[in-house]
CSV table of C-alpha atoms and ligand atoms in Angstrom, one decimal:
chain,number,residue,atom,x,y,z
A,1228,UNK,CA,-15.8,-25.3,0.5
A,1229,UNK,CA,-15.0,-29.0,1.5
A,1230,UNK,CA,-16.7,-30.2,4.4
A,1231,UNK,CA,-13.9,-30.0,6.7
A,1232,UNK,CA,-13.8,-26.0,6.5
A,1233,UNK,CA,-14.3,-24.3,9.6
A,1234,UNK,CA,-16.9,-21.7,10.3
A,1235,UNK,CA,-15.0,-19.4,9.9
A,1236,UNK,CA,-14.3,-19.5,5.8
A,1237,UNK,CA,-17.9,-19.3,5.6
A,1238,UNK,CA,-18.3,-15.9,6.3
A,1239,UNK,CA,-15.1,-14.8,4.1
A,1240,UNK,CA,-14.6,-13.0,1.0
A,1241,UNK,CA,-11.0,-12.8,0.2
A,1242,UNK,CA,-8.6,-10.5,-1.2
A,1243,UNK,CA,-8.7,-10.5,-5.0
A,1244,UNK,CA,-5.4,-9.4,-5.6
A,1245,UNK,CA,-4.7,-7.9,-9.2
A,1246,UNK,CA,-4.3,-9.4,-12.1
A,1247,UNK,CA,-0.8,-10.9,-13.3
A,1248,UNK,CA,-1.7,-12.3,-16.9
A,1249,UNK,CA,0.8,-15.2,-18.2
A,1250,UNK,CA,-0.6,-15.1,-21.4
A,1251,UNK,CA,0.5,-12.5,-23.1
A,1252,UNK,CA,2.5,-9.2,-22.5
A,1253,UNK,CA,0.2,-6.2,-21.4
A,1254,UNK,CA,1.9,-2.7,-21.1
A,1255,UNK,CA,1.2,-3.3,-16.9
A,1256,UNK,CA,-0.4,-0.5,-15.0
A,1257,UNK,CA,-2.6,-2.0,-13.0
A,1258,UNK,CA,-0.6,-3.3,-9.7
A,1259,UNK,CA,1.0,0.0,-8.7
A,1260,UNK,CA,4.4,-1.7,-9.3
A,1261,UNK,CA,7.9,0.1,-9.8
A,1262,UNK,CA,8.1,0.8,-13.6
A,1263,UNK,CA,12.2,1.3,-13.0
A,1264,UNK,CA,14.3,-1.8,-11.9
A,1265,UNK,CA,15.6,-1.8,-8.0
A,1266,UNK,CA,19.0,-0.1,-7.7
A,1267,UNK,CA,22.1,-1.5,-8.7
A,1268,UNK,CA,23.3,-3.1,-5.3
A,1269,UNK,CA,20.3,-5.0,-5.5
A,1270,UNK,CA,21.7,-6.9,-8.4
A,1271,UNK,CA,24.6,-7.4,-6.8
A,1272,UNK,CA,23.2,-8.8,-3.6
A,1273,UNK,CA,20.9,-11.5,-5.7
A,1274,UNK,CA,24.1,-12.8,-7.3
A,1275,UNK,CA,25.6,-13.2,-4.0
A,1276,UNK,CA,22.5,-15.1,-2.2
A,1277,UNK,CA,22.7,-18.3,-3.9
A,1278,UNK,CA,25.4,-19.8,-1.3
A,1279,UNK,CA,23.4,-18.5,1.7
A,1280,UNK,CA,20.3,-20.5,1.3
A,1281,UNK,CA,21.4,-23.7,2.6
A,1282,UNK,CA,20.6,-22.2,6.5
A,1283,UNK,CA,17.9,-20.6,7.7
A,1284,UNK,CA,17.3,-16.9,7.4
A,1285,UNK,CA,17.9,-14.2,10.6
A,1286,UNK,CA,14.7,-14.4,12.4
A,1287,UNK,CA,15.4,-10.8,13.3
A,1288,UNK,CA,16.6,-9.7,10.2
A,1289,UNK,CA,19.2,-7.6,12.1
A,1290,UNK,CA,21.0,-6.1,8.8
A,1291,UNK,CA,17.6,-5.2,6.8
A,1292,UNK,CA,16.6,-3.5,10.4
A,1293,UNK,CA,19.6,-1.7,10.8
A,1294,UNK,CA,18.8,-0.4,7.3
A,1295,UNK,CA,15.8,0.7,7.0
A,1296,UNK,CA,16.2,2.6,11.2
A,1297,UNK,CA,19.1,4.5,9.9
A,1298,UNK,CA,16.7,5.3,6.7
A,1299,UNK,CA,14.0,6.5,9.1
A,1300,UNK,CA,15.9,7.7,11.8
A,1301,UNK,CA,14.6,5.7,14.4
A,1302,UNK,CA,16.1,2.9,16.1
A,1303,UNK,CA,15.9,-0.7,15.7
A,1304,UNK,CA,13.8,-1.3,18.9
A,1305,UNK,CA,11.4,0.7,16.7
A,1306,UNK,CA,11.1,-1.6,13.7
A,1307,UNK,CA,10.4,-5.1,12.5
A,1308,UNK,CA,10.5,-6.6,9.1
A,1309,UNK,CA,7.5,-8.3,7.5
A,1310,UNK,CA,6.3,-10.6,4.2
A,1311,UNK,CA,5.2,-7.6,2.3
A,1312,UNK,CA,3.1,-5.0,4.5
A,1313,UNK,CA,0.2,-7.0,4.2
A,1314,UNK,CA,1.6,-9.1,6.6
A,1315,UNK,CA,2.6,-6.4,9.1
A,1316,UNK,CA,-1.2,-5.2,8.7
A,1317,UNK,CA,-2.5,-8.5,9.4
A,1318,UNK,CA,0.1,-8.8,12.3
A,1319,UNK,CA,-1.0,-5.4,13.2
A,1320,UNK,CA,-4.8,-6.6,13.1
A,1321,UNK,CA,-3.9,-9.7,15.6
A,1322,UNK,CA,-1.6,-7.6,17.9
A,1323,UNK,CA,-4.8,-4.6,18.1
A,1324,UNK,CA,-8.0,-5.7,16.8
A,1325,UNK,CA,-10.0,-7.9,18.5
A,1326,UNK,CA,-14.2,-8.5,19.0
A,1327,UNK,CA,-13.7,-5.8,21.9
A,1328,UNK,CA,-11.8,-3.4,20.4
A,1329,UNK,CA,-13.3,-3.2,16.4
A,1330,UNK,CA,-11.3,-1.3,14.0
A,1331,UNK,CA,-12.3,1.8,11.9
A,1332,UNK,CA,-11.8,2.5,8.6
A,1333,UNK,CA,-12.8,4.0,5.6
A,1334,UNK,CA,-15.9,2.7,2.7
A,1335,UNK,CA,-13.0,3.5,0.0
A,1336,UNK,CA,-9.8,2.4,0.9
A,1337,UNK,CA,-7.0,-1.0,0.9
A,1338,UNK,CA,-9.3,-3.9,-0.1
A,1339,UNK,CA,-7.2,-6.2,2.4
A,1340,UNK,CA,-8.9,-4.0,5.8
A,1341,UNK,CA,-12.1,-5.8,5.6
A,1342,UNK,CA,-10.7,-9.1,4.9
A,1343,UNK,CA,-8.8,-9.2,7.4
A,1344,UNK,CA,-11.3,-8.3,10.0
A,1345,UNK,CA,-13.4,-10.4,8.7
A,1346,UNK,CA,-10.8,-13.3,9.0
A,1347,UNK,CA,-9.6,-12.1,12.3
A,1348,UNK,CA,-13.3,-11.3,13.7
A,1349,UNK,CA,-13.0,-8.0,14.3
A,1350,UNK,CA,-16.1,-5.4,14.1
A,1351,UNK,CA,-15.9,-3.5,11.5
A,1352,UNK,CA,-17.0,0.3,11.3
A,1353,UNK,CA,-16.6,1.3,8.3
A,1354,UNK,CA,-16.6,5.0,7.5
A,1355,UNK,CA,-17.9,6.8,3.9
A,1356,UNK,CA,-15.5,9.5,2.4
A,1357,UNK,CA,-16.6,12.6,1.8
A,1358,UNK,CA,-18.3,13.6,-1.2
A,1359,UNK,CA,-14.8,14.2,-2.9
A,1360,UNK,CA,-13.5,11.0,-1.4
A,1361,UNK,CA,-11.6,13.0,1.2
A,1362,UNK,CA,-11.3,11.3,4.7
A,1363,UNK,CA,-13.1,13.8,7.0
A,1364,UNK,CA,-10.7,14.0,9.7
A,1365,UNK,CA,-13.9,14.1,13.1
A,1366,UNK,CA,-14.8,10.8,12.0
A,1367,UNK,CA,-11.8,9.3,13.1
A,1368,UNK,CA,-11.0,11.6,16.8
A,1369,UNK,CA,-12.2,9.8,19.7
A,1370,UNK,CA,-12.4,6.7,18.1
A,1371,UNK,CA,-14.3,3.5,19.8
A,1372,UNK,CA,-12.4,1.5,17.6
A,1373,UNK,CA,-8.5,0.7,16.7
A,1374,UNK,CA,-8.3,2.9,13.7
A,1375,UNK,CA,-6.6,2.1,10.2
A,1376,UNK,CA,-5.8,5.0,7.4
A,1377,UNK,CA,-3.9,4.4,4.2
A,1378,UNK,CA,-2.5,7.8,3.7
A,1379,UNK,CA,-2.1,8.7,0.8
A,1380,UNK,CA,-5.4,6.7,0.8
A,1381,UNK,CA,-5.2,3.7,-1.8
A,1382,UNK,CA,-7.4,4.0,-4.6
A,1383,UNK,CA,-8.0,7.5,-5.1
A,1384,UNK,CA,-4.3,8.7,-3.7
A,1385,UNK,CA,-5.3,11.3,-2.0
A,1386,UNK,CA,-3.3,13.0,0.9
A,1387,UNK,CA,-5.1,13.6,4.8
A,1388,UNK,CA,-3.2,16.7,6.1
A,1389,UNK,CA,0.1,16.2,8.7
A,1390,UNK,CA,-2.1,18.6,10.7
A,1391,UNK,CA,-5.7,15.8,10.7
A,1392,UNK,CA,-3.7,13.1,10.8
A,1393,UNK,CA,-1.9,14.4,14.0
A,1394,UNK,CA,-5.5,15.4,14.9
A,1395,UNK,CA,-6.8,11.4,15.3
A,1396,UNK,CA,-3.5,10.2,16.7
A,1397,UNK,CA,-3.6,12.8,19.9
A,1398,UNK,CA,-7.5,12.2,20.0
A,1399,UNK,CA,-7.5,8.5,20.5
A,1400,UNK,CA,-4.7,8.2,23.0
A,1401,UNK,CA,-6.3,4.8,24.0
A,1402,UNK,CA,-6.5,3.2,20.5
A,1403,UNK,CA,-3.6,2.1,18.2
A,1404,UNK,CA,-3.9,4.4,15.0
A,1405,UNK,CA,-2.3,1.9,12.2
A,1406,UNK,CA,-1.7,4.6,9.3
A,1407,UNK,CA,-0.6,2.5,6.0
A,1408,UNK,CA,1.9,4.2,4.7
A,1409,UNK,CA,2.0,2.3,1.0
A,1410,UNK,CA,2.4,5.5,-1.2
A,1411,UNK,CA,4.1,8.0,1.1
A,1412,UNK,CA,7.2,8.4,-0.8
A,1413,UNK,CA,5.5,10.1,-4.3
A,1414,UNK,CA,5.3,13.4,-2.5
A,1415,UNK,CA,3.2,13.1,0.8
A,1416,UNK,CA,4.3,13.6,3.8
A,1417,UNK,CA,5.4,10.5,6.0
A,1418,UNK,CA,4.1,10.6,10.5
A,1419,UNK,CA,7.0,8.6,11.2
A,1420,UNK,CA,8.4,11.4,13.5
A,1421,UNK,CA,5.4,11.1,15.1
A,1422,UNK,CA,6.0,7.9,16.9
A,1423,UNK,CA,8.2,9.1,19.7
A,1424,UNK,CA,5.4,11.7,20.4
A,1425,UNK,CA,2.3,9.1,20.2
A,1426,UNK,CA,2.4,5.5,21.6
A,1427,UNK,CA,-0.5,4.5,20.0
A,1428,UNK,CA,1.1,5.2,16.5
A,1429,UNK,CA,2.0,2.5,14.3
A,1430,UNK,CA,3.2,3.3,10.6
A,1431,UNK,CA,3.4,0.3,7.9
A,1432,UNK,CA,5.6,0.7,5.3
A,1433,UNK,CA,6.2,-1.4,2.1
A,1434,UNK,CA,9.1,-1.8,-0.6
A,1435,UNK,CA,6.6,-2.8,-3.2
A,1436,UNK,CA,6.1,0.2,-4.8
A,1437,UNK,CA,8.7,3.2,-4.1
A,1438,UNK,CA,11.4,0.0,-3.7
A,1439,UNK,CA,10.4,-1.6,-6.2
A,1440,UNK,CA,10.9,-5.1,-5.2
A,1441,UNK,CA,6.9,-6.3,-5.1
A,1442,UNK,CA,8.1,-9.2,-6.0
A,1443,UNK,CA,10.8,-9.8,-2.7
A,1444,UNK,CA,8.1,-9.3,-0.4
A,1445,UNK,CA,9.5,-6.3,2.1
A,1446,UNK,CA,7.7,-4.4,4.7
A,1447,UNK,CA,8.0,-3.2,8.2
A,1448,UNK,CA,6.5,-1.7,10.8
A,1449,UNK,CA,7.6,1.4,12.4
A,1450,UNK,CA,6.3,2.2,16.2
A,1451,UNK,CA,7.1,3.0,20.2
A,1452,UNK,CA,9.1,-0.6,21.5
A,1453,UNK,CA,6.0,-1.4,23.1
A,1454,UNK,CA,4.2,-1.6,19.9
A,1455,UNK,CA,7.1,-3.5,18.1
A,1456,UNK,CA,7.3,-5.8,20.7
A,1457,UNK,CA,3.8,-7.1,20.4
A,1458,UNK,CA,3.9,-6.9,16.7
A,1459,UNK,CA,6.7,-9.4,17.4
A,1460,UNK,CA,4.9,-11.6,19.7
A,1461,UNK,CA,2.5,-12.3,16.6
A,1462,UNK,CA,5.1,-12.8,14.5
A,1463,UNK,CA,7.4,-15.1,16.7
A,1464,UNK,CA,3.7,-17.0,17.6
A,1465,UNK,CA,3.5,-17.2,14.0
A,1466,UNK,CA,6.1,-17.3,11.5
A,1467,UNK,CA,9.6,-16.4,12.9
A,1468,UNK,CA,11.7,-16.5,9.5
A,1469,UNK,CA,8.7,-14.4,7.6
A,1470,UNK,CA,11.4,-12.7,5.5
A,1471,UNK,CA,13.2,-14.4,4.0
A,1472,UNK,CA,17.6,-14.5,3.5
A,1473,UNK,CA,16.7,-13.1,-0.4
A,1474,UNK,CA,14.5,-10.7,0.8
A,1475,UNK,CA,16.3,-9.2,3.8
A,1476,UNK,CA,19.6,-9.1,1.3
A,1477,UNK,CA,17.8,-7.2,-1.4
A,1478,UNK,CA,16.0,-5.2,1.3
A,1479,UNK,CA,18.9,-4.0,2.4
A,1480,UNK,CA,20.4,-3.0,-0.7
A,1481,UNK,CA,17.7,-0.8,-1.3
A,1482,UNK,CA,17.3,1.1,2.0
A,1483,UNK,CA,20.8,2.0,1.5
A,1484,UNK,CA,20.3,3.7,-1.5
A,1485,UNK,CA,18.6,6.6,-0.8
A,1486,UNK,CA,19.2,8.7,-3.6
A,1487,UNK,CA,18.7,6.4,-6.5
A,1488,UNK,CA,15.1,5.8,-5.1
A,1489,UNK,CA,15.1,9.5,-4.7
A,1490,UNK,CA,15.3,9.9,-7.9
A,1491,UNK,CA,13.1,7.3,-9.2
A,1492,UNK,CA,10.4,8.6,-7.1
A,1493,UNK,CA,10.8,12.4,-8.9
A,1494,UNK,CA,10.7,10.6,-12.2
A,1495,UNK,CA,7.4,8.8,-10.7
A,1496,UNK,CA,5.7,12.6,-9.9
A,1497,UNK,CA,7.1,13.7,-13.4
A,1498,UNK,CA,5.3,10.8,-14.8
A,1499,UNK,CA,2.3,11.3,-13.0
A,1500,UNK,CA,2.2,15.0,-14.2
A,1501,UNK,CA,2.2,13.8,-17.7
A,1502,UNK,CA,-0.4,11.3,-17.3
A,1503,UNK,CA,-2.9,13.8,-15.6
A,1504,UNK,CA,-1.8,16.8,-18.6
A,1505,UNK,CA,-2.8,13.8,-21.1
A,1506,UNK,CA,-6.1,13.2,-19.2
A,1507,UNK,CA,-7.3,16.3,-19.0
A,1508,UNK,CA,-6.6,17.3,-22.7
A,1509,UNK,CA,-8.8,13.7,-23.2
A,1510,UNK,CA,-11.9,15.7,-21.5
A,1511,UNK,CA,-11.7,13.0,-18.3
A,1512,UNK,CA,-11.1,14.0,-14.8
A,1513,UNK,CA,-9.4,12.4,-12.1
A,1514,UNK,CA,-8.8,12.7,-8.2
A,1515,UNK,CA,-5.5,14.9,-6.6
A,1516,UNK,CA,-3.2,11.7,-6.3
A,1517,UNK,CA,-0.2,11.3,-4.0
A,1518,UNK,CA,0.7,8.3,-5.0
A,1519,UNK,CA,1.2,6.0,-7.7
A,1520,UNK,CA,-1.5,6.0,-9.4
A,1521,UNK,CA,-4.7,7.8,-10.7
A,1522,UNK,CA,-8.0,7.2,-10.7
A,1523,UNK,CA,-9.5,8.5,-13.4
A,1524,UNK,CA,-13.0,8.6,-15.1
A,1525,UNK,CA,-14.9,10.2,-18.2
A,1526,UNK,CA,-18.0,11.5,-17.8
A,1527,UNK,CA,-21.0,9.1,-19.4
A,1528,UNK,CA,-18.5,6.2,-19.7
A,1529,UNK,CA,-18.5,3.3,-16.9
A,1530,UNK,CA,-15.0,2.8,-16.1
A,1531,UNK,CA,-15.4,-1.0,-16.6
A,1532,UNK,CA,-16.4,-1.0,-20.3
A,1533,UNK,CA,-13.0,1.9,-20.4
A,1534,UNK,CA,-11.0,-1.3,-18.4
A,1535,UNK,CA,-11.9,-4.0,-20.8
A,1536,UNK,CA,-11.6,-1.9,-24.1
A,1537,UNK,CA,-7.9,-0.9,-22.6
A,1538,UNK,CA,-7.5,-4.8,-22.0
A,1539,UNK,CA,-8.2,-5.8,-25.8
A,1540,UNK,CA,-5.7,-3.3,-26.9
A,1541,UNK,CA,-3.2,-4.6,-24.4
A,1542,UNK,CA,-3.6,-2.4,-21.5
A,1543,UNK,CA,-4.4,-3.5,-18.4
A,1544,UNK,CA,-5.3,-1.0,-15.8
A,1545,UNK,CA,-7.6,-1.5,-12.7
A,1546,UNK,CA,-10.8,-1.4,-12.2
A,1547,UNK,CA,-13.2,-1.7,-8.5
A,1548,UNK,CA,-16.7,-1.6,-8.1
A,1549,UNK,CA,-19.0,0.3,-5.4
A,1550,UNK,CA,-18.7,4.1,-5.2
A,1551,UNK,CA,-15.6,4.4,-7.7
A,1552,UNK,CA,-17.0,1.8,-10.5
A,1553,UNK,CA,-17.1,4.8,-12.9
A,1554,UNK,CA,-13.4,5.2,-12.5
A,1555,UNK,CA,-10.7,2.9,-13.7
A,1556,UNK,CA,-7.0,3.2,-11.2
A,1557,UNK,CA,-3.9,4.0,-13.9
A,1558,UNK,CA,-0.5,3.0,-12.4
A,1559,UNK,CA,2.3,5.5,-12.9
A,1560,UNK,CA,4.3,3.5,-15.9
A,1561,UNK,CA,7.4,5.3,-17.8
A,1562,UNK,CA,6.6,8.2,-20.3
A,1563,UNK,CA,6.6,5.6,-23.2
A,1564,UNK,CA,3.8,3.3,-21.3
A,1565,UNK,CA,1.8,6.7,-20.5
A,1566,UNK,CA,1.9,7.7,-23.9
A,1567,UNK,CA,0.7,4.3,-25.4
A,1568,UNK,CA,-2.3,4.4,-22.7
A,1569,UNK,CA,-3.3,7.7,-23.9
A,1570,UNK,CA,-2.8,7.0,-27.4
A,1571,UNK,CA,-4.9,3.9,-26.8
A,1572,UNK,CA,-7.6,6.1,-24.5
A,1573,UNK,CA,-7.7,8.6,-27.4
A,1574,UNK,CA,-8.7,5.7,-29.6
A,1575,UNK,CA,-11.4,4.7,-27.2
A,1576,UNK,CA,-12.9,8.1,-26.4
A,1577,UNK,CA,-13.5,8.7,-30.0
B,1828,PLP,C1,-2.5,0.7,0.8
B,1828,PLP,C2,-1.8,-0.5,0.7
B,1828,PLP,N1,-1.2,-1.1,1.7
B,1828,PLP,C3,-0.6,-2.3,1.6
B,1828,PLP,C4,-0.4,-2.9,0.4
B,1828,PLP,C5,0.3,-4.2,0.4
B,1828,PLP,O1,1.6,-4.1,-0.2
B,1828,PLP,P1,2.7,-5.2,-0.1
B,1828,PLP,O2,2.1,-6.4,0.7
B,1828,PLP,O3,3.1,-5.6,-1.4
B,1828,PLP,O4,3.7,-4.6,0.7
B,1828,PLP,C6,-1.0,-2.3,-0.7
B,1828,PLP,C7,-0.8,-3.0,-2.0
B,1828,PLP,O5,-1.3,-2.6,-3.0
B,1828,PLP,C8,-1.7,-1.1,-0.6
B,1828,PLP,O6,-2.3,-0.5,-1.7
């Protein structure tokens, strides 16, 4: 820390995002990325960019809004455009959260929750899964506290029920309920139609995995006007062209092509099939995972000695401490990167 730090870095512990080695090529399942290419148009619209770059970008980002309503089937008024969801959670942590207010969430959950309330000084009452890492939906009704839920929930992937979810929205009609929708799209069940039924709902979406365009930097949040509007009022307070003309273009592209990321997504859940048949038949177990990912353990093994023996034979998955250090998270690569992490498991278990 230099000496000119405020008091406020003191107290943080940042995000420790995963790893991106440069030094060598890993077969990469440890980020929860795409492991097909964005669609064609996306191409198409990167080629065509170059030119544009001389002005400044749309601050509303009008087209990429337009796109991804239509996608949704909500209106404009209902959306705005973000660097990456992390950014519309940590406008969504400004716009909600305060020292009055505290936000809820879960022990296991989106690393990024407690940073940012640490960094935004917001209470924090944090919430232990069940046994089974489920969220148990009565800790979460009548909320004192803005409440956030990845759903599926990052790092184990598993679903909370339309039916609970609904559940906490109606119950806390006087707290925002931010539900993170990062994983939605490999077979769980998006509350985006809840929003014109709940004004407290606010859903944040992301292109960084489903889209796969990590790299661009796309996400959104969906909500009533009044919650867009003060999601706006951060971001217009704080960085007006936060998505940039490259991003917006490829953005686009994307959420116009529907059925190409249909697809891919099927091809995801076939994958992920595969990769939990392979586990199995390798004795280890793993949690019910919408998403992804899996997160996977063998009994009698500590899933950071299985992460570093994957890494020395080129594999680099993830690994977490606290209540899931015996597990190691497995990103949903293609059929050929599956197979060479369960050949190279195989190897490892013997
Ligand atoms: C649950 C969840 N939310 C949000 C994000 C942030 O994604 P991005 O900022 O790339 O949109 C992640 C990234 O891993 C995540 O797991």
């Amino acid at each position: 820390m230099s000496r000119f730090s405020s008091s406020r870095l003191a107290f943080l512990k940042p995000y420790t995002p995963g790893e991106q080695p440069q030094d060598k090529k890993y077969i990469k399942l440890n980020t929860n990325e795409a492991f097909f290419n964005p669609c064609p148009a996306v191409f198409d619209a990167v080629g065509e960019i170059a030119g544009k770059l001389r002005l400044y970008n749309d601050p509303c980002a009008t087209r990429l809004v337009r796109a991804i309503a239509d996608k949704l089937g909500v209106l404009p008024e209902n959306v705005v455009t973000t660097n990456g969801s992390d950014e519309a959670l940590a406008f969504a942590f400004m716009a909600f959260c305060d020292e009055k207010t505290g936000v809820r969430f879960p022990d296991v959950t989106y690393g990024f929750y407690p940073v940012f309330a640490a960094v935004f000084g917001v209470k924090a009452n944090i919430i232990p899964l069940d046994e089974q890492f489920n969220v148990r939906s009565q800790d979460y009704m009548h909320a004192k506290e803005t409440v956030v839920l990845a759903n599926p929930n990052a790092q184990t992937g598993i679903e909370l029920g339309r039916r609970q979810l609904e559940e906490i929205i109606a119950s806390n009609p006087d707290n925002v309920v931010i539900v993170d929708e990062a994983y939605v799209d490999f077979g769980a069940h998006s509350c985006v139609p809840l929003i014109d039924k709940y004004d407290n709902l606010l859903v944040v979406r992301t292109m960084s995995k489903s889209g796969a365009l990590a790299g661009a930097r796309v996400g959104w949040c969906v909500g009533s006007k009044q919650l867009i509007d003060d999601i706006n009022t951060v971001k217009y307070s704080f960085n007006p062209y936060n998505v940039g003309t490259m991003a917006q273009a490829v953005g686009e592209a994307a959420a116009r092509d529907g059925e190409y990321y249909a697809q891919a997504a099927a091809q995801v859940m076939e994958n992920r099939d595969r990769l939990q048949k392979g586990l199995r038949e390798l004795g280890m177990s793993f949690l019910p995972s919408k998403a992804n990912f899996v997160l996977a353990k063998k009994q009698g093994r500590d899933g950071k000695s299985l992460y570093s023996a994957l890494k020395e034979k080129g594999v680099l998955v993830r690994h977490f401490g606290g209540r899931i250090a015996d597990y190691i998270r497995i990103s949903i690569g293609s059929k050929e990167e599956i197979d060479f992490l369960l050949c190279r498991l195989k190897e490892i278990l013997q």
